[in-house]
Amino acid sequence: MALDDGAIGRGIAPAGASRGAREAVDARDGGERLGGFDVRGAVDTVLTRVAPRLAAVELDTPLAADRVLLELDDSPTKSAIGGNVSVATSIACAQAFAISAGLPLWRVLSGDAPVSVPLPEVQIFGGGAHAGRRIDIQDLMVIARSAQSVEQALEMTAEVYLAAGRLMAERGALAGVADEGGFWPAFSTNEEAIEMLLRAIEAAGYVPGDEVAISLDIAASELRTDHGYRLALESRSIDSAAMCALLGGWLDRYPICSIEDPLAEDDIEGMRRFTRAFGKRVQIVGDDFLVTNAAFVEAAALQGACNAVLVKPNQAGTLSEALDALTTARRMRWSTIVSARSGETEDTTICDLAIGWNARQLKVGSITRGERTAKWNALIRAEQALGAAAFADGGWLPVSTRRG
Ligand code: PGA
Ligand code: ZN
């Protein structure tokens, strides 16, 4: 996106391997070439349909281009122009506005409102759709609850990551990394993976729970079949109530502070049951379940399902719609987590969104791979500009094993 004053903004659309059924759908060429994933058609849409409309627009606010994008396609799944067309354009225009203003994007997004440098949620083991379904759980992550700066949180996380690598090597189980840079999960049960994560936290010298807590993304929609939830490692399927009980057992035994998509996107009753049972003991995050949609967030909150939202701009299709989902969640007194995708790029705009919109947490995958470190480095730079006082520490996050 080039403005009249010469400012140029860029935006890149990410992609996800484990997608929600109701999220914005990317425009892809299909056919034989590049497995059907090429985006020449999407680029053509940008040049022939979006650009001429934008040329006539006065970019008077960072998200002003979204009005045009929504006029072209206001469907929730962006079926007319494609979610990738929409989100990349939305990001490029916001970045162009910030460059023209000579300010970081987070600053123009926040205006005079408070900002915070979000708490990192970092993957140590990848699983599910991100690791050939080697284990059922998709993400085994840590949150440095006691850290007082993003720099300290990342250092503590890196110590846990290194310890996990040492423990895996001792067992002869070190086999590279998964999609988001976490270690490949060479385990024979799901619980063995959680157990190993706990041992890595201890081996790194931290108190599990108090200092470094466990965070899981079950991505349960991926396990859903006609016969309930399929646990491939255990060669069995269980119903929704049994799934709640299984996860509840983990919450009892392990110091878990956050659990994402514990039930499937179409299992609203299960999500309500789980939230009723465990909502005071742990953060319950809706990802596929809510697909960054303000109306779904509001409905879930009113029905007592989940207590936190994952905000992925490309699920919504524009930054304005992503902001809408985030502010709706905040209005319902939920916590908010801005998130990257498994098919991520070097674009660091999500860091600006998390800071400028005052989200408390950021989920980006692991601390390896350049598309991930680009985000953590952007956070560190923001913290250097804002000071550690702006850091959103995780001391408030409940830990599942603590009573009362
Ligand atoms: P995805 O995974 O980008 O493959 O959807 C990330 C997540 O589930 O949080
Ligand atoms: Zn998820």
XYZ file of C-alpha atoms and ligand atoms in Angstrom:
414
model
C 0.000 0.000 0.000
C 1.592 3.307 -1.098
C 0.260 6.638 0.153
C 0.523 9.987 -1.634
C 3.230 11.114 0.796
C 5.424 8.147 -0.190
C 4.732 5.981 2.872
C 4.586 2.301 1.960
C 2.971 -0.347 4.183
C 3.147 -4.092 3.706
C 0.973 -6.900 5.040
C 1.294 -10.666 4.675
C -1.539 -13.127 5.269
C -0.659 -16.143 7.426
C -2.372 -19.531 7.150
C -3.434 -22.211 9.606
C -3.221 -26.015 9.508
C -5.942 -26.606 12.089
C -8.633 -24.215 10.981
C -12.003 -23.469 12.493
C -14.987 -24.394 10.315
C -16.446 -20.871 10.582
C -13.310 -18.788 10.008
C -12.531 -16.637 6.935
C -11.464 -18.769 3.980
C -8.403 -17.886 1.899
C -8.616 -17.486 -1.876
C -6.365 -20.153 -3.459
C -6.022 -21.040 -7.128
C -6.743 -24.755 -6.806
C -5.798 -27.044 -9.684
C -2.468 -28.818 -10.117
C 0.094 -26.050 -9.743
C 1.738 -25.798 -6.292
C -0.733 -28.273 -4.906
C -3.532 -25.812 -5.582
C -2.184 -23.411 -2.916
C -1.005 -20.636 -5.242
C -2.588 -17.194 -4.804
C -2.352 -15.589 -8.266
C -6.106 -15.129 -8.271
C -5.919 -13.418 -4.875
C -3.187 -11.052 -6.098
C -5.330 -10.287 -9.121
C -8.252 -9.457 -6.816
C -6.042 -7.029 -4.887
C -4.879 -5.312 -8.077
C -8.123 -5.184 -10.025
C -10.876 -5.022 -7.423
C -9.437 -3.712 -4.159
C -6.751 -1.234 -5.266
C -9.007 0.908 -7.518
C -11.481 1.323 -4.643
C -8.743 2.163 -2.157
C -7.255 4.775 -4.500
C -10.295 6.950 -3.848
C -10.124 6.635 -0.064
C -8.742 9.153 2.410
C -6.790 7.075 4.943
C -7.782 9.216 7.910
C -7.454 6.471 10.540
C -5.234 3.344 10.651
C -8.206 1.049 9.993
C -9.991 3.273 7.430
C -9.345 0.827 4.578
C -11.467 -1.787 6.330
C -14.620 0.137 5.373
C -13.811 -0.501 1.721
C -12.929 -4.148 2.357
C -16.221 -4.667 4.192
C -18.138 -3.018 1.346
C -16.519 -5.458 -1.057
C -17.154 -8.463 1.185
C -19.031 -8.394 4.463
C -19.527 -12.165 4.662
C -18.073 -13.687 7.859
C -16.017 -16.167 5.840
C -14.853 -13.588 3.248
C -16.174 -15.831 0.510
C -16.347 -13.007 -2.075
C -12.734 -11.723 -2.066
C -10.866 -14.210 0.204
C -9.645 -13.843 3.769
C -6.018 -13.608 2.621
C -6.841 -10.686 0.279
C -8.744 -8.949 3.030
C -6.353 -9.365 5.965
C -3.180 -8.592 3.996
C -4.769 -5.391 2.652
C -6.057 -4.418 6.086
C -2.583 -4.863 7.612
C -0.782 -3.076 4.738
C -3.020 -0.012 5.052
C -2.633 0.157 8.845
C 1.147 -0.106 8.492
C 1.175 2.592 5.775
C -0.779 4.897 8.087
C 1.758 4.328 10.898
C 4.741 4.886 8.621
C 3.187 8.088 7.336
C 2.655 9.219 10.954
C 6.269 8.310 11.806
C 5.105 6.165 14.738
C 5.035 2.448 15.545
C 1.676 0.930 14.616
C 0.939 0.027 18.239
C 1.147 3.702 19.125
C -1.280 4.872 16.451
C -3.668 2.046 17.370
C -3.681 2.908 21.078
C -3.993 6.666 20.773
C -4.045 7.922 24.357
C -5.353 4.622 25.768
C -3.098 2.453 27.950
C -0.821 -0.070 26.242
C 0.843 -3.187 27.592
C 3.603 -5.476 26.414
C 1.884 -8.873 26.419
C 2.881 -11.981 28.340
C 4.365 -14.614 25.993
C 2.698 -18.025 25.706
C 5.390 -20.199 24.150
C 5.324 -23.682 22.656
C 7.812 -26.311 23.896
C 6.311 -29.393 22.167
C 4.177 -29.277 19.012
C 1.585 -31.967 18.311
C -1.723 -32.635 16.584
C -2.039 -31.205 13.086
C 1.332 -29.474 13.566
C 3.262 -32.733 13.939
C 1.619 -35.322 11.707
C -0.770 -36.107 14.605
C 2.106 -37.764 16.448
C 0.247 -36.991 19.694
C -3.347 -35.793 20.111
C -2.662 -32.547 22.017
C -1.736 -29.812 19.537
C 0.321 -27.401 21.641
C 2.207 -27.945 24.892
C 3.281 -24.486 26.009
C 4.627 -22.632 29.022
C 3.796 -19.256 30.530
C 6.433 -17.617 32.722
C 3.962 -16.446 35.374
C 6.520 -14.862 37.679
C 8.451 -12.933 34.999
C 8.525 -9.169 35.407
C 9.486 -8.282 31.854
C 9.147 -9.801 28.429
C 12.906 -10.213 28.322
C 12.844 -12.222 31.553
C 9.828 -14.269 30.369
C 11.625 -15.218 27.175
C 14.832 -16.068 29.017
C 12.952 -18.321 31.455
C 11.132 -19.951 28.537
C 14.383 -20.501 26.665
C 15.825 -22.268 29.748
C 12.798 -24.587 29.794
C 13.140 -25.210 26.046
C 16.835 -26.086 26.430
C 16.087 -28.350 29.397
C 13.349 -30.111 27.403
C 15.835 -30.656 24.564
C 18.395 -32.142 26.987
C 15.816 -34.483 28.518
C 14.615 -35.597 25.083
C 18.215 -36.215 23.963
C 18.894 -38.333 27.090
C 15.930 -40.522 26.158
C 17.077 -40.775 22.549
C 13.822 -39.035 21.572
C 15.145 -35.841 20.005
C 13.751 -35.767 16.451
C 13.694 -32.179 15.201
C 10.896 -29.656 15.538
C 7.205 -29.399 14.601
C 5.417 -26.687 12.532
C 5.735 -23.919 15.104
C 9.262 -24.686 16.268
C 8.469 -26.762 19.377
C 10.209 -30.122 19.713
C 8.770 -33.032 17.736
C 6.614 -34.994 20.220
C 8.158 -38.470 20.283
C 5.935 -39.712 23.122
C 3.792 -42.788 23.534
C 0.971 -41.090 25.468
C -0.398 -37.560 25.764
C 0.293 -37.558 29.471
C 3.908 -38.521 28.930
C 4.252 -35.260 26.972
C 2.769 -33.208 29.835
C 4.962 -35.102 32.314
C 8.056 -34.306 30.260
C 7.102 -30.636 30.137
C 6.768 -30.615 33.925
C 10.191 -32.220 34.294
C 11.707 -29.677 31.900
C 10.332 -26.799 34.016
C 11.878 -28.353 37.138
C 15.157 -29.166 35.387
C 15.415 -25.514 34.332
C 15.240 -24.602 38.041
C 11.722 -23.133 38.207
C 8.813 -23.872 40.521
C 6.090 -25.393 38.312
C 2.926 -23.345 38.528
C 4.217 -20.432 40.592
C 7.066 -19.472 38.302
C 6.406 -21.340 35.075
C 2.981 -22.841 34.398
C 1.765 -25.192 31.688
C -0.614 -24.086 28.941
C -2.305 -26.567 26.578
C -4.071 -26.157 23.248
C -6.132 -29.325 22.835
C -7.542 -28.159 19.448
C -10.329 -30.656 20.143
C -12.198 -29.995 16.883
C -9.391 -31.946 15.230
C -10.207 -34.992 17.408
C -13.948 -34.918 16.748
C -15.480 -37.823 14.816
C -18.990 -39.265 14.543
C -18.096 -41.443 17.522
C -16.951 -38.665 19.857
C -13.378 -37.566 20.518
C -10.788 -39.846 18.976
C -7.618 -40.323 21.057
C -5.413 -41.938 18.439
C -2.513 -42.730 20.791
C -4.853 -44.627 23.075
C -6.845 -46.215 20.217
C -10.183 -45.196 21.689
C -12.975 -42.655 21.291
C -14.665 -40.941 24.222
C -17.779 -38.818 24.538
C -17.891 -35.164 25.549
C -18.426 -35.841 29.269
C -15.508 -38.288 29.327
C -13.350 -35.728 27.517
C -14.178 -33.164 30.236
C -13.275 -35.722 32.902
C -10.000 -36.635 31.180
C -8.925 -32.992 30.949
C -10.152 -32.369 34.504
C -7.794 -35.113 35.662
C -4.908 -33.301 33.978
C -5.943 -30.036 35.652
C -5.858 -31.850 39.015
C -2.436 -33.403 38.447
C -0.497 -30.741 36.555
C -0.026 -26.989 37.183
C -1.961 -25.767 34.147
C -2.913 -22.087 33.821
C -4.562 -22.074 30.390
C -6.367 -24.585 28.203
C -7.517 -23.815 24.657
C -10.348 -25.467 22.696
C -10.786 -28.268 25.271
C -13.943 -29.319 23.395
C -14.821 -29.104 19.723
C -16.187 -26.044 17.915
C -19.652 -27.629 17.605
C -19.782 -28.943 21.202
C -21.290 -25.920 22.922
C -22.808 -28.055 25.697
C -19.414 -29.624 26.395
C -17.751 -26.231 26.506
C -20.375 -24.963 28.956
C -19.949 -28.041 31.137
C -16.176 -27.654 31.109
C -16.351 -23.923 31.899
C -18.825 -24.515 34.754
C -16.527 -27.141 36.233
C -13.119 -25.494 35.751
C -13.611 -21.836 34.770
C -12.426 -20.566 38.158
C -9.316 -22.746 38.166
C -7.946 -22.128 34.705
C -8.128 -19.786 31.716
C -10.363 -21.438 29.085
C -9.611 -20.097 25.625
C -11.836 -20.283 22.556
C -9.941 -20.448 19.251
C -11.713 -22.608 16.620
C -14.707 -22.318 18.923
C -14.941 -18.522 18.479
C -12.925 -17.810 15.281
C -12.261 -14.178 16.305
C -15.931 -13.303 15.801
C -17.538 -10.722 18.108
C -21.026 -12.261 17.859
C -19.712 -15.738 18.741
C -17.741 -14.277 21.671
C -20.813 -12.523 23.038
C -23.039 -15.596 22.615
C -20.469 -17.871 24.283
C -20.028 -15.464 27.202
C -23.784 -15.235 27.734
C -24.025 -19.030 27.675
C -21.115 -19.506 30.075
C -18.725 -21.130 27.608
C -15.009 -20.111 27.829
C -13.508 -17.152 29.704
C -10.908 -15.972 27.175
C -10.646 -15.346 23.450
C -7.827 -16.076 21.029
C -7.624 -13.263 18.479
C -6.264 -14.278 15.075
C -6.816 -11.423 12.591
C -6.964 -13.721 9.566
C -9.813 -15.719 11.108
C -11.850 -12.499 11.000
C -10.481 -11.058 7.749
C -9.956 -7.426 8.782
C -8.225 -5.770 11.725
C -11.487 -3.946 12.540
C -13.378 -7.217 12.962
C -10.523 -8.673 15.036
C -10.635 -5.571 17.268
C -14.382 -5.986 17.585
C -13.952 -9.560 18.861
C -11.279 -8.398 21.315
C -13.282 -5.476 22.718
C -16.389 -7.653 23.010
C -14.381 -10.178 25.039
C -13.052 -7.409 27.256
C -16.567 -6.090 27.799
C -17.560 -9.595 28.948
C -14.613 -9.480 31.404
C -12.706 -12.155 29.528
C -8.968 -12.266 29.048
C -7.561 -11.671 25.583
C -4.744 -13.367 23.703
C -3.520 -12.249 20.295
C -2.190 -15.187 18.283
C -0.124 -16.123 15.251
C -0.930 -19.101 12.978
C 0.926 -22.341 12.313
C 1.579 -21.158 8.744
C 3.125 -17.901 9.901
C 5.203 -15.297 8.062
C 7.819 -12.691 8.970
C 5.074 -10.059 9.366
C 5.115 -8.811 12.985
C 1.879 -6.798 12.914
C 0.227 -9.044 15.516
C 2.724 -7.644 18.067
C 1.501 -4.112 17.310
C -2.081 -5.271 17.709
C -1.431 -6.978 21.057
C 0.390 -3.913 22.426
C -1.779 -1.197 20.888
C -5.028 -2.948 21.809
C -3.749 -3.709 25.311
C -4.163 -7.497 25.057
C -2.567 -9.246 28.012
C -1.059 -12.236 26.208
C 0.593 -13.164 22.920
C 0.822 -16.663 21.439
C 3.345 -17.132 18.658
C 4.524 -20.764 18.716
C 8.009 -21.540 19.958
C 11.204 -19.540 20.378
C 12.855 -21.093 17.319
C 12.311 -20.393 13.589
C 12.683 -16.909 12.190
C 8.973 -16.207 11.725
C 8.575 -16.748 15.494
C 11.717 -14.927 16.691
C 10.708 -11.953 14.518
C 7.684 -11.518 16.812
C 9.556 -11.998 20.091
C 12.215 -9.530 18.952
C 9.499 -6.999 18.069
C 8.122 -7.387 21.603
C 11.545 -6.884 23.146
C 12.028 -3.717 21.105
C 8.623 -2.417 22.222
C 9.528 -3.150 25.836
C 12.761 -1.243 25.417
C 10.730 1.737 24.209
C 7.991 1.466 26.852
C 9.933 0.182 29.867
C 9.344 -3.021 31.857
C 6.533 -1.277 33.764
C 4.358 -1.761 30.664
C 4.771 -5.557 30.865
C 1.528 -7.490 31.489
C 2.769 -10.056 34.004
C 0.983 -13.362 34.541
C 0.761 -13.384 38.332
C -3.037 -13.118 38.134
C -3.453 -16.264 36.035
C -4.956 -19.050 38.154
C -3.078 -22.359 38.343
C -5.264 -25.477 38.192
C -3.584 -27.404 41.013
C -3.989 -24.572 43.528
C -7.101 -24.800 45.676
C -9.099 -21.867 46.983
P -3.389 -23.050 13.466
O -2.886 -23.360 14.934
O -2.767 -21.797 13.001
O -2.949 -24.274 12.707
O -4.902 -22.937 13.558
C -2.716 -22.423 15.935
C -3.683 -22.621 17.063
O -4.507 -23.561 17.054
O -3.690 -21.815 17.980
Zn -5.766 -23.255 18.899
